[in-house]
Amino acid sequence: MELDWDADRPVALVGLDRSALLGRSDVPLVEIFTADEQRERTSQAYFRSAVGTRLRCTGYEAAKSPDADSAVVAQRDETTGIEVRTTLTRPHGTRALRIQSTIENTGTGPVVLTAASTATFGLGTSETALDGFALAYAHSEWLAENRWRTTPVRDLLPSIDLAFHGQDGRGHFSYGSHGAWSTGEHLAAGLLTDAASGEALAWQLETSATWLCDLAQARTGAVLSLLGPTDLEHHFAHELQPGDSFTTIPVALALSDAGRDGALAEMTRYRRWAREPREADTALPIVYNDFMNTLMGQPSTEALNPLIDSAAAAGAEYFCIDAGWFADPAIGDWWATVGEWREAPVRFTGGLKQVIDRIHSRGMRSGLWLEPEVVGVKSPAAQTLPAEAFFHRFGARVQEHERYHLDFRHRAARAHLDDTVDHLVADYGISYLKLDYNINPGVGTDWRGAAPGAGLLGHTRAFRDWLAAVQHRHPDLLIENCSSGAMRADAALLAVSHLQSTTDQQDYRRYPPIAAAAPATILPEQCGNWAYPHADMTAEETAFTLVTGLSGRLYLSGFLHRLRVEQSALVADAVAVHKRLRDRLPRAVPFWPLGLPAWDAQVVCLGLDCSDGETLLAVWDRADAASDIHLPGVSGTVTEVFPQSLAPWAIDHDRRGLTLRTVPGHTARLFRFDTERT
């Protein structure tokens, strides 16, 4: 990593591995906006801030550790007394860089931060360089996650001949999040490619609160700012009294000479470095969950018993009882009653413990669903917990869809959930928690903060700390970050959880583009892809949903005991395949022979390069008729791994790659290549 500064300029990130794409000395690394001072020169972009322009380097330290090199650079603005210490960490084994700053007020009066970039840097070295740039970013919403699109930068920032005007641009293009679903509108990531050099730069923002990616243009090229919450977009303000400090959200950059797939492979390696050790999950056990297209939040002893038996027979290793275990079935819709997290006394014949004992007796471990951050308006906890333990705005408790939102900065909120988890582990012997997050309470809470956006950021950081502490207290407990089917599937939470449910999508035909694109932001070993076979499915349709599961971490659901014999055989085959191949997932890096899939793509393809001469390839064909699918750059000895009991697809090699001939109907296959792809 290369930094540059002098007595008249702030610190700038000018390179990573001497990239032709990344870095210019005219772009300050850190931009700081305050209530008193915004930009030095007017624009709509998060660039050229008054404070950021005045920062000057006051010190630099470098350090080495067994797994990373790091540098800490200090800067100061003499006008305000703001000091910034930026830590840049370069993990070994990947072309990635992690950046985070701490901003301290060393002056004599208060300063109100309204925005602060974690990383701002230049891309390209001229205005004309933007002509060859393309930006990839992803829309995401409930049931339609991970919808990547690639757009020429010139479609976003028009050529306006800034050199002729003698000024930098004033416009910008930005995308980000609003409210508490960090990935509910866009994924907290992006990628920029340069046609001239073939380089690609990927980035991710590591927060469960709000964030912003801001792209602008200057006479000298493009400028990218990566920020946490801002005043304009997220109702953010943070007051720094003399001696106070604020830490920005972390961001990560990854660079490759091999284009999009190369940059995302580097980011995949970085994510493995950034995760906390996961000793309890090294085997990647197969989980069965009773929700998706099955009990849908209405469990009972009678409904669960055959599911438990059939899941065990299929080879599942964990059985998770989803929502509803805490609710009296007589009340019907239990949505507004959640929050006590105690067993419903009349839902289970013989009690919930008897059901869980049955799970254990069938050789599986048990799990339960929780939504820890919410309390229903009809729950006793809404009255017993102190008022300050909930989100507030303008003096009133925030309510969204008949629920209140807990603030994990408050000791009572954390204690309530600590008691809940300790009780479930001690009294029921559970080993798995599926953590959901089904409301978006808006911009946040103004309790103990200058603005609600700061309260939301504080809560999400406290929740992450609580989640890490739970696992240190219960090291054998596996944690699924469901979050309303990936509405909060951000890097901050993924680093402290075991797996991520990739969607709530119940239509197996619409799932492939979600599953295939998920490894762009989620580690393959964390991609919990649902496979939910149903008795009404044909054998090919059954295999289709199972390939979806096998394209990441197989996550079973469905009425398995109702399946036909041939369907049950396919499930058993898929389970055996996953158990045989799952040790590859923690070293696999994703690639996309046909590109990141469009939402309505007929053919969807995901490759997983296992770095040992073995490559896995999942291919889905959503056409009614048989198709010819050409996969460029893929060669080697091909084996159809799953399914093996159905008619195989025809396989043909030539110098250009691989051609597959599918069978009619919605159909999918998992292949293995015994040599590396070209």
XYZ file of C-alpha atoms in Angstrom:
678
model
C 0.000 0.000 0.000
C 1.291 3.427 -0.928
C 0.475 6.662 0.922
C 1.547 10.143 -0.067
C 1.543 13.517 1.727
C 3.576 16.661 2.186
C 3.469 19.882 4.203
C 0.802 21.356 1.915
C -1.403 18.286 1.347
C -3.252 15.731 3.476
C -2.499 12.028 3.339
C -3.700 10.305 0.179
C -3.934 6.646 -0.787
C -2.012 6.576 -4.065
C -1.616 2.875 -4.745
C -1.967 -0.777 -3.871
C 0.583 -3.081 -5.493
C 1.405 -0.251 -7.901
C -2.008 -0.442 -9.494
C -2.666 1.693 -12.555
C -6.284 2.028 -11.437
C -6.165 2.994 -7.767
C -4.950 6.174 -6.103
C -3.982 9.809 -6.719
C -2.217 12.300 -4.482
C -4.838 15.022 -5.059
C -7.582 13.073 -3.247
C -7.472 13.139 0.596
C -7.838 9.720 2.205
C -10.212 11.008 4.915
C -13.037 13.491 4.376
C -14.677 15.059 7.450
C -17.856 17.110 7.431
C -19.073 19.041 10.467
C -22.119 21.106 11.332
C -19.929 24.225 11.071
C -18.078 23.330 7.882
C -19.087 21.119 5.001
C -17.136 21.346 1.735
C -14.225 23.561 0.873
C -15.700 23.902 -2.629
C -19.395 23.375 -3.272
C -20.653 20.140 -4.834
C -23.027 17.304 -4.114
C -20.234 14.746 -3.677
C -18.472 13.630 -0.480
C -15.186 15.108 -1.684
C -13.127 18.214 -0.910
C -14.396 18.682 2.648
C -13.083 21.747 4.436
C -11.672 19.824 7.399
C -10.345 17.001 5.225
C -8.476 19.448 3.008
C -6.760 21.026 6.042
C -5.547 17.755 7.597
C -1.765 17.402 7.768
C 0.277 14.356 8.681
C 1.733 14.376 12.191
C 3.070 10.853 12.454
C 3.332 7.412 10.923
C 3.887 3.957 12.377
C 4.240 0.564 10.679
C 3.847 -2.852 12.266
C 3.939 -6.497 11.277
C 2.059 -9.469 12.668
C 2.013 -13.149 11.659
C -1.022 -12.658 9.408
C -0.949 -9.001 8.311
C 1.088 -5.817 7.877
C -0.363 -2.540 9.109
C 0.269 1.170 9.169
C -1.178 3.906 11.364
C -1.026 7.429 10.005
C -1.961 10.425 12.160
C -3.282 13.751 10.851
C -4.433 16.973 12.472
C -6.508 19.992 11.537
C -5.135 22.962 13.451
C -8.300 25.029 12.964
C -10.672 22.664 14.790
C -8.230 20.539 16.775
C -9.524 17.398 15.087
C -6.990 14.591 15.002
C -7.435 11.482 12.863
C -5.632 8.167 13.282
C -6.178 5.907 10.291
C -5.258 2.231 10.478
C -4.573 0.469 7.182
C -4.166 -3.297 7.410
C -2.849 -5.520 4.628
C -3.643 -9.217 5.305
C -1.097 -11.693 4.044
C -2.174 -13.901 1.162
C -4.559 -11.490 -0.537
C -4.405 -8.180 -2.397
C -6.759 -6.531 0.048
C -6.652 -3.561 2.381
C -8.774 -2.803 5.455
C -9.181 0.839 6.497
C -10.679 2.438 9.610
C -10.160 5.796 11.339
C -10.592 7.197 14.822
C -11.440 10.915 14.944
C -10.642 12.758 18.178
C -11.494 16.279 19.262
C -8.343 17.732 20.841
C -9.651 21.296 20.631
C -11.263 23.457 23.290
C -14.871 23.442 22.071
C -17.414 20.883 20.846
C -17.442 19.653 17.242
C -20.479 18.013 15.632
C -19.608 15.457 12.974
C -22.205 15.139 10.206
C -20.284 12.689 7.993
C -16.828 11.130 7.794
C -15.474 8.958 5.037
C -13.559 5.872 5.994
C -11.795 5.902 2.637
C -11.764 8.388 -0.206
C -9.428 7.828 -3.130
C -8.901 8.567 -6.789
C -9.437 6.136 -9.657
C -7.677 6.690 -12.938
C -5.370 9.578 -13.780
C -7.449 11.649 -16.187
C -11.007 12.646 -16.931
C -10.969 10.574 -20.125
C -10.068 7.427 -18.136
C -13.688 7.298 -16.970
C -14.701 6.397 -20.531
C -13.463 2.852 -19.928
C -14.737 2.422 -16.367
C -17.721 0.266 -15.437
C -19.408 0.134 -12.032
C -21.014 -3.050 -10.707
C -23.352 -2.783 -7.744
C -26.309 -4.791 -6.503
C -29.922 -4.014 -5.760
C -31.392 -6.215 -3.063
C -34.808 -6.562 -1.499
C -36.887 -9.178 0.257
C -37.305 -12.243 -2.022
C -35.121 -10.640 -4.722
C -31.658 -10.359 -3.224
C -28.253 -9.955 -4.901
C -29.375 -8.418 -8.210
C -26.079 -7.170 -9.633
C -25.896 -4.814 -12.568
C -22.893 -3.435 -14.430
C -23.143 0.088 -15.818
C -20.637 2.181 -17.750
C -19.538 5.024 -15.485
C -20.258 7.440 -18.321
C -23.952 6.531 -18.004
C -23.772 7.755 -14.397
C -21.325 10.665 -14.690
C -21.557 12.304 -18.115
C -18.512 13.677 -19.898
C -18.621 17.472 -19.423
C -15.026 18.480 -20.254
C -13.976 19.590 -16.785
C -10.556 20.629 -18.036
C -12.198 23.166 -20.329
C -14.119 24.603 -17.368
C -11.096 24.509 -15.080
C -13.082 22.932 -12.226
C -13.935 19.564 -10.713
C -17.445 18.222 -11.195
C -20.245 19.011 -8.795
C -22.485 16.021 -9.490
C -22.175 12.488 -8.203
C -23.705 9.034 -8.279
C -24.392 7.341 -4.974
C -26.091 4.258 -3.606
C -26.502 3.007 -0.063
C -28.930 1.984 2.638
C -31.625 3.692 4.679
C -32.852 2.506 8.053
C -31.872 -0.664 9.836
C -31.776 -3.168 6.952
C -28.173 -2.678 5.865
C -28.647 -4.788 2.722
C -32.376 -4.202 2.219
C -31.928 -1.850 -0.766
C -28.396 -2.458 -2.011
C -25.601 -4.772 -0.999
C -22.922 -2.994 1.008
C -20.350 -3.632 -1.693
C -19.345 -2.670 -5.203
C -16.809 -3.200 -7.936
C -15.200 -1.004 -10.569
C -13.425 -2.345 -13.646
C -11.058 -0.585 -16.039
C -11.203 -1.755 -19.657
C -7.821 -0.188 -20.430
C -5.789 -2.018 -17.771
C -8.010 -5.048 -17.108
C -7.867 -4.250 -13.413
C -10.811 -4.431 -11.052
C -11.302 -2.972 -7.588
C -13.882 -4.466 -5.216
C -14.997 -2.968 -1.909
C -17.261 -3.704 1.021
C -18.540 -1.571 3.903
C -18.528 -3.437 7.205
C -21.511 -2.155 9.142
C -25.018 -3.226 10.125
C -26.137 0.382 10.198
C -26.433 2.810 7.296
C -23.740 3.432 4.702
C -23.058 5.210 1.411
C -20.917 4.689 -1.692
C -20.350 7.987 -3.514
C -18.760 8.256 -6.964
C -17.787 11.624 -8.427
C -15.495 13.011 -11.107
C -12.670 15.525 -11.030
C -10.420 16.912 -13.735
C -7.883 14.258 -12.754
C -10.246 11.261 -12.812
C -12.875 9.563 -10.678
C -13.224 9.906 -6.888
C -14.819 7.223 -4.719
C -15.868 7.884 -1.114
C -16.965 5.070 1.194
C -18.867 6.302 4.241
C -20.950 5.187 7.162
C -24.038 7.232 8.107
C -24.365 10.823 6.925
C -26.479 13.790 7.928
C -28.218 14.216 4.570
C -28.993 10.577 3.838
C -29.288 9.029 7.314
C -30.087 11.711 9.942
C -26.605 11.309 11.429
C -24.800 13.676 13.784
C -22.272 12.866 16.483
C -21.130 15.457 18.996
C -17.498 15.356 20.054
C -16.786 17.222 23.256
C -13.102 17.990 23.894
C -11.381 14.654 24.451
C -14.155 12.595 22.799
C -13.545 10.335 19.820
C -15.540 8.617 17.092
C -14.560 5.548 15.065
C -15.637 5.235 11.446
C -17.023 2.045 9.982
C -14.383 -0.327 8.541
C -14.143 -0.756 4.798
C -12.151 -3.239 2.748
C -10.692 -2.917 -0.748
C -9.520 -5.788 -2.965
C -7.633 -5.410 -6.227
C -6.946 -7.788 -9.111
C -5.457 -7.745 -12.590
C -7.926 -10.494 -13.531
C -11.109 -8.417 -13.682
C -14.322 -8.912 -11.720
C -13.860 -12.547 -10.733
C -10.275 -11.913 -9.674
C -11.215 -8.996 -7.421
C -14.063 -10.940 -5.807
C -11.722 -13.896 -5.262
C -9.324 -11.562 -3.420
C -12.225 -10.240 -1.344
C -13.259 -13.814 -0.528
C -9.785 -14.486 0.867
C -9.950 -11.269 2.858
C -13.317 -12.234 4.383
C -11.843 -15.482 5.668
C -9.018 -13.535 7.272
C -11.482 -11.091 8.879
C -13.752 -13.728 10.457
C -13.355 -14.695 14.066
C -12.346 -18.366 14.540
C -15.292 -20.710 14.088
C -14.153 -23.948 15.730
C -17.720 -25.093 16.446
C -18.611 -24.948 12.760
C -15.612 -26.485 11.027
C -17.648 -29.526 9.888
C -20.337 -27.335 8.221
C -23.185 -29.562 9.471
C -26.395 -29.918 7.486
C -29.294 -28.058 9.089
C -32.971 -28.886 8.653
C -35.392 -26.038 9.435
C -39.163 -26.507 9.623
C -40.160 -23.106 8.208
C -39.742 -22.684 4.469
C -42.744 -24.067 2.573
C -43.425 -26.299 5.574
C -44.820 -25.258 8.990
C -44.367 -21.516 8.317
C -44.223 -20.512 11.977
C -46.854 -22.870 13.408
C -44.975 -25.784 14.994
C -46.564 -28.429 17.205
C -45.556 -31.809 18.555
C -47.748 -33.600 16.034
C -46.438 -31.574 13.094
C -42.798 -31.765 14.147
C -42.424 -35.452 14.967
C -42.570 -36.764 11.378
C -40.326 -33.931 10.223
C -37.768 -34.810 12.895
C -37.782 -38.469 11.912
C -37.526 -37.804 8.182
C -34.809 -35.168 8.596
C -32.728 -37.616 10.635
C -33.307 -40.334 8.066
C -32.148 -37.964 5.320
C -28.891 -37.303 7.148
C -29.502 -33.879 8.696
C -27.246 -33.104 11.655
C -29.129 -30.151 13.180
C -32.883 -29.624 13.439
C -34.049 -26.051 13.999
C -37.583 -25.314 15.206
C -38.462 -22.015 13.602
C -40.839 -19.253 14.692
C -43.948 -19.856 16.796
C -42.582 -22.136 19.526
C -43.199 -19.348 22.083
C -46.781 -18.466 21.036
C -50.149 -19.757 22.243
C -51.797 -21.214 19.096
C -55.174 -19.926 20.299
C -54.145 -16.323 19.650
C -53.640 -16.889 15.938
C -51.217 -14.242 14.703
C -48.431 -14.100 17.284
C -46.527 -11.246 15.589
C -47.245 -8.593 18.252
C -46.634 -10.937 21.220
C -42.935 -11.749 20.767
C -40.325 -10.729 23.310
C -40.614 -12.998 26.357
C -39.022 -15.995 24.591
C -40.520 -18.619 26.831
C -42.165 -21.829 25.726
C -45.885 -21.643 24.926
C -47.422 -23.934 27.566
C -50.173 -25.403 25.365
C -48.511 -25.608 21.947
C -46.583 -28.849 22.489
C -48.119 -32.099 23.774
C -45.767 -33.091 26.571
C -43.869 -29.803 26.292
C -41.161 -28.390 24.058
C -38.480 -30.311 25.962
C -40.031 -33.574 24.843
C -39.823 -32.486 21.206
C -36.210 -31.414 21.603
C -35.380 -34.687 23.339
C -36.781 -36.470 20.275
C -34.425 -34.431 18.077
C -31.501 -35.488 20.248
C -32.602 -39.122 20.323
C -32.513 -39.179 16.517
C -28.845 -38.208 16.575
C -29.304 -34.519 15.708
C -28.572 -31.337 17.602
C -31.393 -28.877 18.235
C -31.989 -25.247 17.441
C -34.587 -22.514 17.958
C -35.610 -19.305 16.210
C -35.219 -15.928 17.950
C -35.734 -12.334 16.964
C -33.654 -10.791 19.750
C -33.944 -7.076 18.955
C -37.740 -6.760 18.968
C -40.530 -6.794 21.552
C -44.162 -6.980 20.453
C -46.535 -4.302 21.692
C -48.617 -7.050 23.355
C -45.653 -8.741 25.032
C -45.233 -8.464 28.831
C -41.603 -7.473 28.141
C -42.863 -4.232 26.602
C -43.890 -3.161 30.114
C -41.304 -4.882 32.319
C -38.208 -3.594 30.516
C -37.262 0.042 31.234
C -38.352 2.636 28.707
C -34.733 3.597 27.977
C -34.058 0.070 26.693
C -36.089 0.810 23.537
C -35.582 3.011 20.489
C -37.070 6.500 20.950
C -37.567 9.523 18.749
C -38.871 12.898 19.869
C -39.555 11.451 23.324
C -41.786 8.599 22.103
C -41.047 4.895 21.768
C -40.536 3.901 18.122
C -43.133 1.406 16.878
C -42.994 -0.472 13.567
C -45.610 -3.068 12.592
C -46.802 -3.580 16.189
C -43.285 -4.005 17.527
C -40.817 -1.997 19.561
C -37.071 -2.106 18.939
C -34.581 -2.785 21.723
C -31.447 -0.689 22.092
C -28.526 -2.975 22.912
C -26.512 -0.077 24.290
C -28.776 -0.399 27.339
C -27.721 -2.957 29.929
C -31.295 -4.174 30.522
C -31.781 -5.047 26.852
C -28.612 -7.126 26.772
C -29.381 -8.786 30.104
C -32.854 -9.776 28.891
C -31.379 -11.598 25.899
C -28.483 -13.043 27.898
C -31.021 -14.622 30.239
C -32.970 -15.924 27.252
C -29.993 -17.589 25.565
C -28.587 -19.005 28.799
C -32.014 -20.475 29.629
C -32.439 -22.106 26.217
C -28.973 -23.632 26.293
C -29.126 -24.824 29.909
C -32.736 -26.021 30.106
C -33.273 -27.359 26.581
C -29.765 -28.186 25.430
C -29.997 -26.299 22.160
C -26.892 -25.884 20.015
C -28.195 -23.563 17.272
C -29.900 -20.176 17.090
C -31.566 -18.756 14.009
C -31.577 -14.988 14.574
C -34.167 -13.039 12.606
C -34.722 -9.309 12.098
C -38.097 -8.576 10.520
C -38.747 -4.874 11.022
C -37.066 -1.717 9.818
C -37.575 0.881 12.573
C -36.403 3.815 10.472
C -33.413 6.087 10.948
C -32.694 5.004 14.521
C -32.999 6.401 18.022
C -32.053 9.759 19.484
C -31.474 8.400 23.006
C -27.931 9.311 24.109
C -27.075 10.860 20.777
C -27.209 14.046 18.741
C -29.281 12.395 16.009
C -31.051 9.048 15.432
C -28.549 7.882 12.812
C -25.835 7.902 15.460
C -28.097 5.931 17.791
C -28.653 3.255 15.130
C -24.916 2.915 14.561
C -24.306 2.645 18.295
C -26.981 -0.021 18.671
C -25.665 -2.156 15.809
C -22.166 -2.052 17.238
C -23.475 -3.042 20.660
C -25.527 -5.875 19.122
C -22.474 -7.219 17.313
C -20.476 -7.128 20.545
C -23.308 -8.942 22.323
C -23.389 -11.606 19.621
C -19.654 -12.198 19.930
C -19.951 -12.372 23.734
C -22.738 -14.968 23.519
C -20.494 -17.212 21.453
C -17.577 -16.795 23.830
C -19.901 -17.798 26.668
C -21.373 -20.695 24.655
C -18.602 -21.758 22.243
C -20.565 -24.751 20.908
C -23.528 -22.615 19.847
C -23.974 -22.121 16.090
C -25.484 -18.806 14.999
C -27.448 -18.252 11.793
C -27.822 -14.638 10.709
C -31.213 -14.837 8.978
C -32.241 -11.171 9.197
C -35.491 -11.410 7.264
C -33.897 -13.474 4.536
C -30.663 -11.495 4.092
C -31.973 -7.956 4.649
C -29.021 -7.459 7.018
C -26.428 -9.735 5.440
C -23.498 -7.383 5.940
C -19.833 -8.105 6.558
C -19.968 -6.890 10.170
C -22.452 -9.585 11.191
C -21.106 -12.259 8.859
C -17.734 -11.983 10.601
C -19.318 -13.066 13.913
C -21.877 -15.634 12.724
C -21.698 -19.074 11.175
C -24.080 -18.998 8.251
C -26.440 -16.673 6.437
C -29.853 -17.598 5.085
C -29.618 -16.241 1.550
C -33.331 -15.470 1.055
C -36.938 -16.114 2.083
C -37.800 -16.862 -1.571
C -40.288 -19.770 -1.580
C -40.420 -20.275 -5.356
C -37.631 -22.701 -6.223
C -37.590 -21.408 -9.823
C -36.692 -17.869 -8.713
C -33.982 -18.914 -6.266
C -30.996 -19.657 -8.596
C -29.892 -16.054 -9.330
C -30.012 -15.305 -5.601
C -27.923 -18.354 -4.691
C -25.483 -17.956 -7.577
C -24.756 -14.293 -6.782
C -24.609 -14.718 -2.995
C -20.859 -15.614 -2.872
C -20.044 -12.179 -4.276
C -20.607 -10.847 -0.733
C -20.960 -13.986 1.453
C -18.378 -16.716 1.954
C -19.391 -19.958 0.181
C -19.261 -21.828 3.497
C -21.741 -19.314 4.958
C -24.269 -19.323 2.098
C -27.256 -21.122 3.649
C -29.166 -22.048 0.480
C -32.593 -23.547 1.089
C -33.555 -26.806 -0.605
C -37.241 -27.563 -0.021
C -38.455 -30.534 -2.065
C -42.228 -31.047 -2.232
C -44.284 -34.099 -3.149
C -45.854 -32.217 -6.073
C -42.464 -31.706 -7.728
C -41.188 -33.866 -10.543
C -37.881 -35.631 -10.079
C -36.147 -32.946 -12.169
C -37.729 -30.166 -10.107
C -36.648 -31.928 -6.923
C -33.085 -32.101 -8.212
C -33.352 -28.408 -9.202
C -34.039 -27.242 -5.634
C -31.370 -29.579 -4.261
C -28.724 -28.179 -6.635
C -29.600 -24.752 -5.225
C -28.794 -26.083 -1.770
C -25.595 -27.720 -2.979
C -24.349 -24.502 -4.583
C -23.469 -23.279 -1.082
C -24.244 -24.767 2.280
C -27.114 -27.244 2.011
C -30.035 -26.031 4.156
C -32.972 -28.467 4.138
C -36.687 -27.893 4.622
C -39.942 -29.339 3.315
C -42.271 -32.220 4.190
C -39.629 -34.865 3.588
C -41.819 -37.674 4.943
C -44.374 -37.070 2.162
C -41.919 -37.433 -0.709
C -42.067 -40.242 -3.243
C -39.379 -42.902 -3.090
C -37.423 -41.435 -6.025
C -37.531 -37.977 -4.410
C -36.299 -39.319 -1.070
C -33.447 -41.009 -2.908
C -32.511 -37.687 -4.495
C -32.488 -36.006 -1.062
C -30.277 -38.758 0.361
C -27.982 -38.424 -2.659
C -27.732 -34.630 -2.214
C -26.941 -34.999 1.500
C -24.221 -37.533 0.716
C -22.742 -35.257 -1.953
C -22.693 -32.286 0.416
C -21.000 -34.308 3.150
C -18.424 -35.523 0.650
C -17.666 -32.073 -0.758
C -18.260 -29.681 2.147
C -14.640 -29.667 3.272
C -13.877 -27.844 -0.023
C -16.145 -24.878 0.737
C -13.864 -23.116 3.270
C -11.146 -22.790 0.632
C -13.335 -22.265 -2.462
C -13.428 -18.965 -4.317
C -16.389 -18.137 -6.568
C -16.401 -17.319 -10.272
C -19.139 -16.789 -12.832
C -18.512 -18.196 -16.351
C -21.641 -16.438 -17.650
C -21.308 -13.343 -15.487
C -23.213 -12.409 -12.352
C -26.745 -13.530 -13.210
C -29.595 -11.276 -14.248
C -32.800 -11.732 -12.279
C -34.643 -13.185 -15.280
C -31.711 -15.099 -16.799
C -32.707 -18.387 -18.374
C -29.359 -20.001 -17.553
C -27.629 -19.373 -14.231
C -24.146 -20.616 -13.420
C -21.846 -20.484 -10.382
C -18.346 -21.905 -10.180
C -16.375 -22.662 -7.028
C -12.634 -23.009 -7.519
C -11.379 -25.204 -4.702
C -7.702 -24.278 -5.343
C -6.513 -27.887 -5.413
C -7.127 -28.745 -9.043
C -10.834 -29.313 -8.399
C -13.648 -27.004 -9.484
C -17.362 -27.305 -8.727
C -19.929 -25.877 -11.108
C -23.670 -25.475 -10.469
C -25.801 -24.852 -13.569
C -29.534 -24.148 -13.678
C -31.673 -24.065 -16.845
C -35.025 -22.332 -16.309
C -36.322 -22.878 -19.856
C -39.131 -25.300 -20.655
C -37.325 -26.853 -23.618
C -33.858 -28.416 -23.684
C -31.042 -25.907 -24.171
C -27.444 -25.739 -25.345
C -25.326 -23.910 -22.773
C -21.816 -22.788 -23.677
C -19.412 -22.049 -20.816
C -16.292 -20.281 -22.111
C -12.941 -20.926 -20.488
C -14.036 -24.108 -18.688
C -12.201 -27.301 -19.538
C -10.937 -30.526 -18.014
C -12.339 -33.879 -17.019
C -16.008 -33.359 -16.195
C -18.062 -35.452 -13.790
C -21.776 -34.955 -13.180
C -21.841 -35.112 -9.395
C -25.551 -34.594 -8.783
C -28.042 -36.009 -9.553
C -26.814 -39.413 -10.671
C -30.196 -41.138 -10.886
C -31.661 -38.896 -13.608
C -30.896 -38.595 -17.308
C -27.481 -36.914 -17.626
C -26.871 -33.769 -19.594
C -24.771 -34.170 -22.728
C -21.260 -32.731 -22.422
C -19.109 -31.539 -25.312
C -15.625 -29.945 -25.216
C -13.914 -27.743 -27.738
C -11.125 -25.186 -27.694
C -13.544 -22.438 -26.644
C -14.837 -24.186 -23.541
C -17.640 -26.491 -22.533
C -21.085 -27.008 -24.055
C -23.883 -28.634 -22.064
C -27.098 -30.012 -23.573
C -29.839 -29.993 -20.951
C -33.045 -31.998 -20.706
C -36.527 -30.425 -21.000
C -38.142 -28.665 -18.023
C -36.653 -26.746 -15.114
C -33.459 -28.673 -14.618
C -30.125 -28.264 -12.823
C -26.874 -30.143 -12.348
C -23.759 -30.005 -10.166
C -20.496 -30.811 -11.950
C -16.920 -31.367 -10.880
C -13.862 -30.543 -12.983
C -10.649 -32.338 -12.103
C -8.341 -29.726 -13.607
C -8.211 -26.009 -13.100
C -10.248 -23.796 -15.381
C -8.472 -21.651 -17.944
